[in-house]
Tab-separated table of C-alpha atoms in Angstrom:
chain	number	residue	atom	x	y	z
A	1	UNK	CA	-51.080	11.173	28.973
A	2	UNK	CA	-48.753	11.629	31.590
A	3	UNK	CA	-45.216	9.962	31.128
A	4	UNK	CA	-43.427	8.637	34.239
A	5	UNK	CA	-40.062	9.891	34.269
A	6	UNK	CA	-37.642	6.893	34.611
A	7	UNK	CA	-35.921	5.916	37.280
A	8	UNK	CA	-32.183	6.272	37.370
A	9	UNK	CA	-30.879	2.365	38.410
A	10	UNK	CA	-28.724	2.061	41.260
A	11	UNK	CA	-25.187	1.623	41.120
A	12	UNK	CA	-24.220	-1.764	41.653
A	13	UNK	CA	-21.777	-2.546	44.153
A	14	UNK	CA	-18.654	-3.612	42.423
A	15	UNK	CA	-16.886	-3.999	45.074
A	16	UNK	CA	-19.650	-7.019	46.421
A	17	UNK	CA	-19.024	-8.134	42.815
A	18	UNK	CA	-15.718	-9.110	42.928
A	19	UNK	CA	-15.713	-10.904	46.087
A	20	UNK	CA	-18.540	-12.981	44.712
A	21	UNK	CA	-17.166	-13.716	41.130
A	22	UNK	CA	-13.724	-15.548	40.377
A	23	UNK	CA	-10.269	-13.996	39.543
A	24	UNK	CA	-10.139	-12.992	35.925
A	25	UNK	CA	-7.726	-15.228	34.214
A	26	UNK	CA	-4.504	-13.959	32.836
A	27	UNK	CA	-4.235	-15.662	29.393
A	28	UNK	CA	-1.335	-15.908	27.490
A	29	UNK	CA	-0.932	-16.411	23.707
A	30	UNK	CA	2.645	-16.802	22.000
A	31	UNK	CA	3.787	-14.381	19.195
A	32	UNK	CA	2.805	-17.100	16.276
A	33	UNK	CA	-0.852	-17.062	18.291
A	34	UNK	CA	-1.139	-13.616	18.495
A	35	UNK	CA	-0.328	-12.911	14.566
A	36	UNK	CA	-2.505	-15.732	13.547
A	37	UNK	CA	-5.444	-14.543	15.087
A	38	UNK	CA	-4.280	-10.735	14.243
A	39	UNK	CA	-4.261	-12.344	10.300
A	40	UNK	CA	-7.537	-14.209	10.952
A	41	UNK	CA	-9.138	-11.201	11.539
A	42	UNK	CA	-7.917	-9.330	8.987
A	43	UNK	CA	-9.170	-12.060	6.199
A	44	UNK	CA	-12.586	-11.916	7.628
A	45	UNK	CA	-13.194	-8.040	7.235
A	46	UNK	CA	-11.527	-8.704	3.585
A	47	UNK	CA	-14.276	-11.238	3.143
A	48	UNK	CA	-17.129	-9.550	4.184
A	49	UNK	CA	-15.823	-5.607	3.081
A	50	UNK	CA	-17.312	-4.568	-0.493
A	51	UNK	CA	-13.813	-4.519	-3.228
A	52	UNK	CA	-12.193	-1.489	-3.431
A	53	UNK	CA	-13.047	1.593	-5.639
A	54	UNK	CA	-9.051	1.277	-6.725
A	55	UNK	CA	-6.758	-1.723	-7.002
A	56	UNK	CA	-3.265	-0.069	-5.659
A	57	UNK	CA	-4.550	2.272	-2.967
A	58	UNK	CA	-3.088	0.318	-0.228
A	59	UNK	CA	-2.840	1.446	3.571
A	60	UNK	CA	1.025	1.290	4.047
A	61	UNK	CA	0.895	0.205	7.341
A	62	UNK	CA	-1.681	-2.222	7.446
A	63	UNK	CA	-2.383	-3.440	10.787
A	64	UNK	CA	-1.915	-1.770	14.386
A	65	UNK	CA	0.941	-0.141	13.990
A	66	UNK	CA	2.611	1.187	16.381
A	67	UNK	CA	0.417	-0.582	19.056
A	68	UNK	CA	1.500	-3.082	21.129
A	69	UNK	CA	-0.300	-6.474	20.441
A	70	UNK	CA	-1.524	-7.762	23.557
A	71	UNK	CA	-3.593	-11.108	24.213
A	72	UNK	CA	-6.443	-9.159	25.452
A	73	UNK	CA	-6.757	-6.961	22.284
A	74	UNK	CA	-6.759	-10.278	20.300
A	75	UNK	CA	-8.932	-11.837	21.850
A	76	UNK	CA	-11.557	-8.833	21.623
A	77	UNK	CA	-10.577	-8.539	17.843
A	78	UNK	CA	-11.340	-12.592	17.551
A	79	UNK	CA	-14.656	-12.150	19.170
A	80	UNK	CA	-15.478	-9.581	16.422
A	81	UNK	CA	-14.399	-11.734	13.395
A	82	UNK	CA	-17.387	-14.396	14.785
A	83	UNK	CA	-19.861	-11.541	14.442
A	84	UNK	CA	-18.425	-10.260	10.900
A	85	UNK	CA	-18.571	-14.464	9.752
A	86	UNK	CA	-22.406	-14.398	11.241
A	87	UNK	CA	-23.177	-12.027	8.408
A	88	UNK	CA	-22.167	-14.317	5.767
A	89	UNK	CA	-19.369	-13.386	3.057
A	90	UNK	CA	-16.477	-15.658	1.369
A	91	UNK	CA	-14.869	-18.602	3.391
A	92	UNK	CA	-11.923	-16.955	5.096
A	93	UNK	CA	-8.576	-16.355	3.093
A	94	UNK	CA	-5.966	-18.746	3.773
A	95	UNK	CA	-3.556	-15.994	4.606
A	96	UNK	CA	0.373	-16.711	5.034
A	97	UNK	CA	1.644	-16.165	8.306
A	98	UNK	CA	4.035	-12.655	8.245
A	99	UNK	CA	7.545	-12.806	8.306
A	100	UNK	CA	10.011	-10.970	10.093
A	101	UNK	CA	10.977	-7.894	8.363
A	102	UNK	CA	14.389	-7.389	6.450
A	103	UNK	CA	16.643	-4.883	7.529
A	104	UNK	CA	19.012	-3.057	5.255
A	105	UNK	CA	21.522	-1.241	5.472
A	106	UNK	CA	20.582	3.450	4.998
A	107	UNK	CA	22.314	4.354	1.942
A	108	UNK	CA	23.091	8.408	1.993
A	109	UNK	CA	20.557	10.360	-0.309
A	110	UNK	CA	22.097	13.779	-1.825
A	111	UNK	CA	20.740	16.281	-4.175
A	112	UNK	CA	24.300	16.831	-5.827
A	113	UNK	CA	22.950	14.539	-9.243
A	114	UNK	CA	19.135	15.149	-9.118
A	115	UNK	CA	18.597	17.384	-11.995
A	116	UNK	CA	20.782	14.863	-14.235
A	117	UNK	CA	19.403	11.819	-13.126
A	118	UNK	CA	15.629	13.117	-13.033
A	119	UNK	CA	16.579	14.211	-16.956
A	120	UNK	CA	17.519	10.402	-18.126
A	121	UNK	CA	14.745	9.199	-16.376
A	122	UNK	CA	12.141	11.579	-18.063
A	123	UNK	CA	13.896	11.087	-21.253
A	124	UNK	CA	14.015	7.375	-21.567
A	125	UNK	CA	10.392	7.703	-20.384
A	126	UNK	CA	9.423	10.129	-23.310
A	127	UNK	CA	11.402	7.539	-25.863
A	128	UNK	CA	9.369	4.614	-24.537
A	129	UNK	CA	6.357	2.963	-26.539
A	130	UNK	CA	3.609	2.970	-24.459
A	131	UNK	CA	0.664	0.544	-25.578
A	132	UNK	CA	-2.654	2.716	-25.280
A	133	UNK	CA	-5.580	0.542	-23.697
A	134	UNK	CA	-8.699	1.028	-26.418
A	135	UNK	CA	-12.218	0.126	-25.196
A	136	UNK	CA	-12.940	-3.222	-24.178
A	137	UNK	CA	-9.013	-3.864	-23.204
A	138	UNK	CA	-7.343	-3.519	-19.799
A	139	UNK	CA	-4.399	-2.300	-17.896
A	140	UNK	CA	-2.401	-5.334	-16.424
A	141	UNK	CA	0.351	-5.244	-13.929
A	142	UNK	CA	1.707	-8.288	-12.210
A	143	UNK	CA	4.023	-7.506	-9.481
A	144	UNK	CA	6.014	-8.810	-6.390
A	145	UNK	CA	5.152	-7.066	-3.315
A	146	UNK	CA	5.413	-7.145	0.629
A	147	UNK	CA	3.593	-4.680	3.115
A	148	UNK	CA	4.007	-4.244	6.469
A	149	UNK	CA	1.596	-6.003	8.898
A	150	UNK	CA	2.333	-5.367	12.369
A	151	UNK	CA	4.875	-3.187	14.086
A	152	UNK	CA	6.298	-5.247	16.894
A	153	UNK	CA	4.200	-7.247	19.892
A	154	UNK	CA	4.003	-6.460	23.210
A	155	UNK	CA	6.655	-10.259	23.583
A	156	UNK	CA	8.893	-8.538	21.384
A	157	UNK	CA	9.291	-4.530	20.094
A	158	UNK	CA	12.540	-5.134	18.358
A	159	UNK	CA	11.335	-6.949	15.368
A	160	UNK	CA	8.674	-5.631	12.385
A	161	UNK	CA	6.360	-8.102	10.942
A	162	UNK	CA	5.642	-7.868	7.122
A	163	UNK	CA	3.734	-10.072	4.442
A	164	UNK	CA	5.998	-12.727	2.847
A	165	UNK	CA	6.841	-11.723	-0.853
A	166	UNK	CA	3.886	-12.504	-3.146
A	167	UNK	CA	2.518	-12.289	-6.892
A	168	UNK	CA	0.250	-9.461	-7.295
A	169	UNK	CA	-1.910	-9.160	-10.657
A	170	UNK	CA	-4.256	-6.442	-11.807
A	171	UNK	CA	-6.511	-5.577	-14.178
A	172	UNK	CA	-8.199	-1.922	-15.042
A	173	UNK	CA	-10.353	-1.134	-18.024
A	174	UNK	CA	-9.316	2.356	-19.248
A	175	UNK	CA	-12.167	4.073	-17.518
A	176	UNK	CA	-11.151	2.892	-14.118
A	177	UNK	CA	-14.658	1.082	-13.731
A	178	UNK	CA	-13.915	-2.385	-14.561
A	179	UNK	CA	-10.883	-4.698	-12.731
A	180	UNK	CA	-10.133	-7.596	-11.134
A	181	UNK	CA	-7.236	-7.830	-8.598
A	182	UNK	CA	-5.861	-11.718	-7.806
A	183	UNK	CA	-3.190	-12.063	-4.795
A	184	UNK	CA	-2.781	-15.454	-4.149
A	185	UNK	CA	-3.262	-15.716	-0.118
A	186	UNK	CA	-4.499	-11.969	0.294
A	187	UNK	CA	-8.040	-12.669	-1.760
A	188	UNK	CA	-10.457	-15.401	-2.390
A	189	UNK	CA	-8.915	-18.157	-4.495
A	190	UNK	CA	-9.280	-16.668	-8.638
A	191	UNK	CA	-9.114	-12.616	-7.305
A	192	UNK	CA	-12.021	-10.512	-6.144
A	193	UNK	CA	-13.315	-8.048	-8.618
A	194	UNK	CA	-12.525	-4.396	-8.535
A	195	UNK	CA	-15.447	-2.805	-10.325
A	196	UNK	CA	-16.373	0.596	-8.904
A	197	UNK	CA	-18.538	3.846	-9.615
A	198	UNK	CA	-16.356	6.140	-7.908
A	199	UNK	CA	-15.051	9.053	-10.212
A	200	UNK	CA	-11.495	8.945	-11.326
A	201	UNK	CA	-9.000	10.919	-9.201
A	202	UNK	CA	-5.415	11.450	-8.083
A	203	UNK	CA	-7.008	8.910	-5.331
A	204	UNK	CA	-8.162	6.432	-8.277
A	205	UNK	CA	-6.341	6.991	-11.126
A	206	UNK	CA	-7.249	5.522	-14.513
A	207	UNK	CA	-5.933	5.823	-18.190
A	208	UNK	CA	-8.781	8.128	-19.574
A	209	UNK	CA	-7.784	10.206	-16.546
A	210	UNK	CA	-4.183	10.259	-17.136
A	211	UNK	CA	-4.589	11.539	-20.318
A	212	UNK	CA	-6.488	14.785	-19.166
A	213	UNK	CA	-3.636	16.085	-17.283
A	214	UNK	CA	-0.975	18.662	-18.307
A	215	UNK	CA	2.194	17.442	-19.387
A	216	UNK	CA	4.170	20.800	-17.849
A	217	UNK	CA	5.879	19.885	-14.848
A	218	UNK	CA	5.023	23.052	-13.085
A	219	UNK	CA	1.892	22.944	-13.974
A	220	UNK	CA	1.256	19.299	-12.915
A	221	UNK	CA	3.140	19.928	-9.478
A	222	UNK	CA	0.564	22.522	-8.891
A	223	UNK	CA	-2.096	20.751	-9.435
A	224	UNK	CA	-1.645	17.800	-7.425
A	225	UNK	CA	-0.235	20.079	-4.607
A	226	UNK	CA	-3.778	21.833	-5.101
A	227	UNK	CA	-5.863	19.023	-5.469
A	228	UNK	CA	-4.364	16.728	-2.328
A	229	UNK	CA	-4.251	19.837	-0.337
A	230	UNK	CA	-4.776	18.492	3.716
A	231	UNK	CA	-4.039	14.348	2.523
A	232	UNK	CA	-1.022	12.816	4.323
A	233	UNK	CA	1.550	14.208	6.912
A	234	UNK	CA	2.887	16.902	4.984
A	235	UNK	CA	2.322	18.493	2.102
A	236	UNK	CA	5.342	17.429	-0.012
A	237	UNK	CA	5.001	14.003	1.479
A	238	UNK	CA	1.777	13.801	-0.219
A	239	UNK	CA	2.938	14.821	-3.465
A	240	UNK	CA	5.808	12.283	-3.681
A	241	UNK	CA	3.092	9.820	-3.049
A	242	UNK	CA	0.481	10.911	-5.577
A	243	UNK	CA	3.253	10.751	-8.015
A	244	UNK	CA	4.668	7.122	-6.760
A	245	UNK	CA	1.067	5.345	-6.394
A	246	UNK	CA	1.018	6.080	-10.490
A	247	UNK	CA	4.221	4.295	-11.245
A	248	UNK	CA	3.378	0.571	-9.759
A	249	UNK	CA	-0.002	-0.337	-10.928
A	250	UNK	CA	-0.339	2.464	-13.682
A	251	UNK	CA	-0.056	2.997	-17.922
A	252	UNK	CA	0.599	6.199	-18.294
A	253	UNK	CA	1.200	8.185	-21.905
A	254	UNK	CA	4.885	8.431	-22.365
A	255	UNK	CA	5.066	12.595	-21.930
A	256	UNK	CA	3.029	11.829	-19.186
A	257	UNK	CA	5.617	9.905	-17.803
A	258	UNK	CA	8.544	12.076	-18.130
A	259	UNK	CA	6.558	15.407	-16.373
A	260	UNK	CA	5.850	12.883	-13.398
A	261	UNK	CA	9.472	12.802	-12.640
A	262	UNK	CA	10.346	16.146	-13.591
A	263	UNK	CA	7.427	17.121	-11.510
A	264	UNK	CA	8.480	14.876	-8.846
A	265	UNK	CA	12.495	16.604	-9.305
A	266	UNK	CA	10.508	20.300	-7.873
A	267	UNK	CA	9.308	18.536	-4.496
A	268	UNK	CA	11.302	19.933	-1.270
A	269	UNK	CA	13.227	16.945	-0.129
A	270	UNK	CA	13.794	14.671	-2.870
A	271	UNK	CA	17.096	13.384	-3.356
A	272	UNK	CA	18.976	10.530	-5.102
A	273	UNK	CA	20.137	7.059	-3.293
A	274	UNK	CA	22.869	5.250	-5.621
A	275	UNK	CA	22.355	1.937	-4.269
A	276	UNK	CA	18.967	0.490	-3.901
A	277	UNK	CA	17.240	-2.902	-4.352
A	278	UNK	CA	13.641	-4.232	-5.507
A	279	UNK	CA	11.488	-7.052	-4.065
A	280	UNK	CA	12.640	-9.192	-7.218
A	281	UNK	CA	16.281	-8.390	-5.794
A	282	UNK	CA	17.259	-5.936	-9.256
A	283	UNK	CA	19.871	-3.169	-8.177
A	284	UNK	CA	19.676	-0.086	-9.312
A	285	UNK	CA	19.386	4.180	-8.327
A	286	UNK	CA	16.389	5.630	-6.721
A	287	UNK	CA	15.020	8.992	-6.258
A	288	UNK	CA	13.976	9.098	-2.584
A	289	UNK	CA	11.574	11.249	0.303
A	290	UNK	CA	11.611	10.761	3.666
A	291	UNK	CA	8.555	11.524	5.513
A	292	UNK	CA	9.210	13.571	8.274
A	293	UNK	CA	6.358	12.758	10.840
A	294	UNK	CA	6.694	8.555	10.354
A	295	UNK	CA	10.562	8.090	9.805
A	296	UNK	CA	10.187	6.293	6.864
A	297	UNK	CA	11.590	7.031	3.558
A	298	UNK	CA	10.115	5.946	-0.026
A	299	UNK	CA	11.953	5.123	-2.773
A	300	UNK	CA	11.144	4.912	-6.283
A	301	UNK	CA	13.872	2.304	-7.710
A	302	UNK	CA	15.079	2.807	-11.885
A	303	UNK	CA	18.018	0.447	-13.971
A	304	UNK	CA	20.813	2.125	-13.742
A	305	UNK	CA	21.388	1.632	-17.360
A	306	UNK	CA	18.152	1.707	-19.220
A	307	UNK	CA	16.505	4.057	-16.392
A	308	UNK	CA	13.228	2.035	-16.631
A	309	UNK	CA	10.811	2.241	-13.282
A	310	UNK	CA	11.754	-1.535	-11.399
A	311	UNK	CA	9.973	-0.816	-8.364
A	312	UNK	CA	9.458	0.431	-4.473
A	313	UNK	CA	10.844	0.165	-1.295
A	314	UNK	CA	9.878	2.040	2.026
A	315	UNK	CA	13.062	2.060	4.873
A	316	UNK	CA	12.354	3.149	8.081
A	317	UNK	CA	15.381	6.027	8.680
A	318	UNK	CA	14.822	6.716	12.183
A	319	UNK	CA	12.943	5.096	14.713
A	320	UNK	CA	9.142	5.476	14.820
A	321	UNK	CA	6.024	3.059	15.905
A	322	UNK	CA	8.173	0.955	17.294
A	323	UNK	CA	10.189	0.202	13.985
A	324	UNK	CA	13.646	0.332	13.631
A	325	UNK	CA	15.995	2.189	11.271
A	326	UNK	CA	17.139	0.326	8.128
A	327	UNK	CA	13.696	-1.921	8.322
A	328	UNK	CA	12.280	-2.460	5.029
A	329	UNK	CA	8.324	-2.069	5.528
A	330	UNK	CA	7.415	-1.999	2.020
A	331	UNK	CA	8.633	-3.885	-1.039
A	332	UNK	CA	7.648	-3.779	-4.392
A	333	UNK	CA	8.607	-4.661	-8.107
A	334	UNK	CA	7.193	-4.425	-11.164
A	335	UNK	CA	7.663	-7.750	-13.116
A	336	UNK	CA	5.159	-7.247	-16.205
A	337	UNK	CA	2.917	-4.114	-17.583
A	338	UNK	CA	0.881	-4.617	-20.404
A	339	UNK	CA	-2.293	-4.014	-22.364
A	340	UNK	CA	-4.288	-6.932	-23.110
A	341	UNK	CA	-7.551	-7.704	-24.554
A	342	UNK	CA	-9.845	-9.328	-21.463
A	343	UNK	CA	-9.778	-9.209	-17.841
A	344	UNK	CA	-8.059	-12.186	-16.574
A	345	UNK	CA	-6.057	-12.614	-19.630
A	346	UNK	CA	-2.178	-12.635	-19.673
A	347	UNK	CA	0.214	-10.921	-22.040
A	348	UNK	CA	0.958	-13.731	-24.808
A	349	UNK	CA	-2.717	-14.287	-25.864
A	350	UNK	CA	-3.136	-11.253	-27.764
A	351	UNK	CA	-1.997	-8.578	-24.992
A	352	UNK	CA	0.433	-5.886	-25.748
A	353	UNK	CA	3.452	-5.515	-23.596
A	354	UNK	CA	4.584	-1.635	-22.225
């Protein structure tokens, strides 16, 4: 059989085109439009997208930054979320519109009291009780939290957009395969579930996991240095952040605890801010990395008397994506940990509080 070789089409004349055809419009949406739609879109992949493997491994920039917004993107993006509701999935998520992100003002971070503060810290960590999670029990965490949503718009680049402060719970079974995550506004209404298959990891941490590694600061350092080797914009960046995704939505045994920090103490860069705040507005120190290629700089926020873990916040420190200095992109604070005896429950019916 002989096979007639197609034939290439001609080129049409675009030129002919355009004289025959009307102007393109030239739509405009406003700022409130554009984020609406920008938010739409962003429920409707939530909707449709299988839950995730891990219940804190959030992107910490969540939507185009450091892209200008523009009415045509949108519009593109909105045409998208009709073919992503055409598959079927959960009625979209009733998500609040973002608010205009706070900006505070850069308190100075020095090394000149690291080792001493890093040593109360680990030590009232080691003389904590820790509730262990036993089979058939789960992790819970119930936070208040804020992530960045968009960078600036192409109407206005002076001004970061970020979630409004929300409630945040979660639930993990020890093993990391069982959980349930409910964020009012952010998931269907009564959570979305968070069971998984995926092996536990630096990347999806559980309690069984935790307790299998070493409780030697150098030893530890090494290994997550080893083991997130080519993750994240530097090296040390990455390392700070392994250790600081374990510390919001995390149990971990007490010794545990206190070689995180010491751990954390040995990474280049890390130094002490005496004034910091939490999303549930509690003062206290932090021990700090900025990360060098985005301009922002994490902080891990302790009470100044007790030295307990209160929360997060990300700064930007010098101007990147479009953000400005002293803009707070991510918020965080840890209002309850516990251990308690069914997912969905709430410490006070039989849970144990950490």
């Amino acid at each position: 059989m002989i096979r007639k070789k197609p034939r290439r089409e001609e080129s049409p004349d675009y030129a002919e085109l355009a004289r025959l055809l009307p102007a393109p419009g030239d739509p405009h949406l406003s700022l409130d439009r554009h984020l609406l739609l920008e938010e739409h879109l962003m429920n409707e992949f939530r909707s449709t997208a299988p839950a995730p493997a891990s219940s804190h491994r959030r992107a910490r920039r969540v939507l185009l930054i450091g892209v200008p917004v523009t009415a045509a993107a949108l519009a593109g993006a909105f045409a998208v979320t009709a073919l992503t509701n055409s598959a079927g999935g959960d009625p979209a998520v009733a998500t609040p519109p973002p608010v205009e992100a706070p900006v505070v003002r850069i308190e100075p971070g020095s090394t000149a009291q690291l080792a001493s503060t890093v040593e109360h810290i680990a030590a009232a960590a080691s003389a904590r009780e820790t509730p262990e999670p036993g089979p058939g029990q789960y992790v819970y965490i119930k936070s208040k939290v804020s992530y960045l949503t968009v960078s600036h718009t192409d109407k206005d680049d002076s001004k970061a957009w970020v979630q409004p402060l929300h409630i945040r719970e979660v639930w993990n079974s020890p093993d990391g395969k069982q959980g349930w995550l409910d964020e009012p506004g952010y998931q269907p209404k009564g959570g979305s579930t968070l069971d998984n298959n995926v092996e536990p990891s630096w990347g999806a941490a559980s309690y069984d996991y935790l307790k299998t590694l070493p409780t030697d600061p150098d030893a530890l350092l090494r290994k997550i240095y080893k083991e997130t080797k080519g993750l994240g914009n530097s090296p040390d960046q990455q390392a700070f952040t392994t250790v600081g995704d374990l510390l919001n939505e995390e149990i971990a045994p007490a010794k545990l605890n206190a070689a995180l920090y010491r751990a954390a103490a040995k990474i280049p860069g890390v130094v002490v801010v005496e004034q910091a705040q939490d999303a549930a507005g509690r003062e206290g120190i932090a021990l700090a990395h900025v990360d060098q290629r985005s301009g922002d700089r994490t902080e891990w926020i302790f009470d100044r008397r007790t030295y307990t873990y209160l929360g997060s916040r990300a700064v930007q420190v010098k101007q990147a994506d479009g953000v400005k200095p002293g803009t707070v992109i991510n918020w965080t604070a840890v209002l309850e940990r516990a251990v308690v005896d069914a997912q969905k429950q709430r410490p006070g019916a039989q849970g144990t509080r950490a």
